[in-house]
Amino acid sequence: MNSQFSYTDSADRCYGAAGMAIALVIFDGEEKLASIDIDREPRDVVELTEESFFSGNPSMSAKHAWHQILSNFNLQMAMLMGNVMCRSILLRHVDVDADTRSALLSLLVDEGYGSCSLEEDETTHLFNKNYGYLHRVFSHYGVQTIAHDFAAELGRCHSMTRGDIIEKLQALSHL
C-alpha cells in the first residue's frame, strides 16, 4: 500500500482502527466486525468475519451477487476513508491533504474496477458521496469525543472483541 497511508506510531494505529470501526458502524456494517488488535500487521489491525468476504453462491442471482460485492466494496471504501480521516482530523488536527485524498481515490478506483468492474466515474461518484458524508461525521464534536475515547481505550488494551467495539461505539446511535 502507498507509504503515505502507513502508520507512524501506536497512536496513529489506534486512531486508524477507531476510524475504520466508526465508519463500519455508521455504514451499518458492524455485524462484519470480528475484532481489533493494534499489535497485528497493519493490514490486519481490523479483523472482519468470514461472512464479510463474498465467495459466490450458485443459487444467488447475478444481480444479487453484484449488489453484495458492491456493498462490500462500499464498506471497504468507508473503512479506508474513516482510517485516513480519523488519523488526520482527530489526531493531527488537520484536514486530509489533497495529495492523500487523490492517492486514496486512485487506490479505490483500481479496487472498484478490480472487485466490481466499476468505471472510474462510478467509483469517483461513490467516493465523493462517501467522502463528504464521512467528513461531516468526523467533524462532528460528538463523534470526535467518542473516537478519542475509543482510541485511548484501544491504546490501553491493544485489542477489542466485536462485543467490546459495539459497546464502546454504542453512543454513536444517540448522535
XYZ file of C-alpha atoms in Angstrom:
175
model
C 0.000 0.000 0.000
C 1.048 3.589 -0.561
C 3.558 4.755 2.079
C 1.502 7.873 2.847
C -1.105 5.543 4.373
C 1.453 3.816 6.641
C 1.093 4.135 10.391
C 3.682 6.327 12.092
C 3.248 5.103 15.670
C 0.892 3.386 18.107
C -1.422 6.384 18.438
C -1.710 6.536 14.645
C -2.724 2.854 14.622
C -5.298 3.423 17.354
C -6.904 6.349 15.537
C -6.815 4.492 12.230
C -8.557 1.493 13.794
C -11.045 3.788 15.526
C -11.840 5.452 12.195
C -12.414 2.109 10.493
C -14.658 0.837 13.288
C -16.669 4.062 13.373
C -17.093 4.010 9.581
C -18.336 0.413 9.713
C -20.857 1.273 12.414
C -22.001 4.428 10.590
C -22.476 2.387 7.385
C -24.371 -0.383 9.259
C -21.581 -2.912 8.811
C -20.867 -3.653 12.468
C -22.007 -7.271 12.040
C -18.950 -7.752 9.815
C -16.530 -6.752 12.600
C -14.759 -9.596 14.385
C -12.046 -7.824 16.402
C -9.381 -5.140 16.504
C -5.783 -5.726 17.564
C -3.235 -2.950 17.075
C -0.361 -5.437 17.510
C -1.238 -7.210 14.248
C 0.258 -6.373 10.872
C -1.118 -3.030 9.588
C -3.494 -4.603 7.057
C -4.869 -6.931 9.736
C -5.491 -4.475 12.589
C -9.247 -4.735 11.997
C -10.406 -8.318 11.530
C -13.652 -8.954 9.687
C -15.875 -12.014 9.945
C -15.737 -14.756 7.318
C -19.196 -13.674 6.104
C -17.658 -10.336 5.088
C -15.916 -11.918 2.148
C -18.100 -12.852 -0.796
C -17.211 -16.324 -2.031
C -20.031 -16.738 -4.500
C -23.164 -18.808 -4.384
C -24.515 -20.645 -7.422
C -28.092 -20.290 -6.207
C -27.781 -16.474 -5.975
C -28.792 -14.370 -8.960
C -26.031 -12.452 -10.726
C -27.736 -9.170 -9.854
C -27.911 -10.036 -6.148
C -24.288 -11.228 -6.178
C -23.122 -7.987 -7.808
C -25.038 -5.899 -5.252
C -23.373 -7.876 -2.450
C -19.932 -7.269 -3.968
C -20.734 -3.557 -4.406
C -21.941 -3.332 -0.803
C -18.696 -4.928 0.425
C -16.668 -2.509 -1.716
C -18.617 0.425 -0.269
C -17.791 -0.763 3.263
C -14.110 -1.163 2.337
C -14.147 2.355 0.932
C -15.755 3.703 4.109
C -13.192 1.909 6.278
C -10.255 3.343 4.329
C -11.735 6.827 4.406
C -12.524 6.502 8.117
C -8.961 5.405 8.817
C -7.428 8.337 6.936
C -9.888 10.957 8.212
C -9.743 9.935 11.857
C -5.943 9.990 11.842
C -5.805 13.334 10.067
C -8.725 15.283 11.543
C -8.677 13.948 15.105
C -5.059 13.003 15.743
C -3.177 15.588 13.658
C -5.898 18.283 13.774
C -5.657 18.974 10.038
C -7.904 18.173 7.133
C -6.893 15.399 4.746
C -4.499 16.998 2.268
C -5.164 16.987 -1.479
C -2.342 14.531 -2.246
C -3.632 11.991 0.268
C -7.196 12.386 -0.970
C -6.022 11.907 -4.559
C -3.958 8.825 -3.643
C -6.949 7.378 -1.776
C -9.216 7.953 -4.776
C -6.672 6.362 -7.116
C -6.377 3.304 -4.884
C -10.156 2.967 -4.701
C -10.661 3.454 -8.442
C -8.320 0.499 -9.027
C -10.068 -1.569 -6.364
C -13.518 -0.632 -7.668
C -12.599 -1.780 -11.141
C -10.964 -4.970 -9.881
C -13.622 -6.032 -7.407
C -16.876 -4.957 -9.082
C -15.988 -3.657 -12.565
C -16.851 -0.054 -11.709
C -15.701 2.554 -14.190
C -13.612 5.446 -12.882
C -16.547 7.890 -12.960
C -18.746 5.456 -10.999
C -16.117 4.967 -8.302
C -15.412 8.714 -8.214
C -19.115 9.447 -7.695
C -19.326 6.895 -4.846
C -16.050 8.236 -3.414
C -17.248 11.855 -3.395
C -20.577 10.924 -1.802
C -18.966 8.832 0.945
C -16.104 11.270 1.476
C -18.440 14.203 2.028
C -20.604 12.222 4.418
C -17.694 10.835 6.438
C -16.010 14.237 6.561
C -19.152 15.611 8.226
C -19.199 12.601 10.582
C -15.576 13.019 11.702
C -16.008 16.788 12.027
C -18.895 16.311 14.496
C -17.868 17.078 18.074
C -19.822 14.122 19.495
C -18.170 11.672 17.102
C -14.785 13.179 17.876
C -15.306 12.639 21.599
C -16.302 9.007 21.015
C -13.339 8.469 18.664
C -10.830 9.972 21.139
C -12.186 7.753 23.942
C -12.178 4.674 21.684
C -8.596 5.282 20.502
C -7.407 5.879 24.088
C -9.036 2.654 25.283
C -7.539 0.743 22.360
C -4.124 2.191 23.225
C -4.503 0.862 26.774
C -5.792 -2.633 25.980
C -4.370 -3.139 22.424
C -7.275 -5.349 21.357
C -11.061 -5.489 21.448
C -13.608 -8.118 20.605
C -16.644 -7.376 18.465
C -18.722 -7.021 21.640
C -16.249 -4.538 23.133
C -16.231 -2.498 19.928
C -20.025 -2.363 19.681
C -20.324 -1.424 23.361
C -17.761 1.394 23.056
C -19.358 2.772 19.889
C -22.979 2.397 21.005
C -23.112 6.121 21.751
C -22.908 6.830 18.001
C -26.536 5.744 17.713
C -27.545 8.614 20.020
C -25.989 11.357 17.899
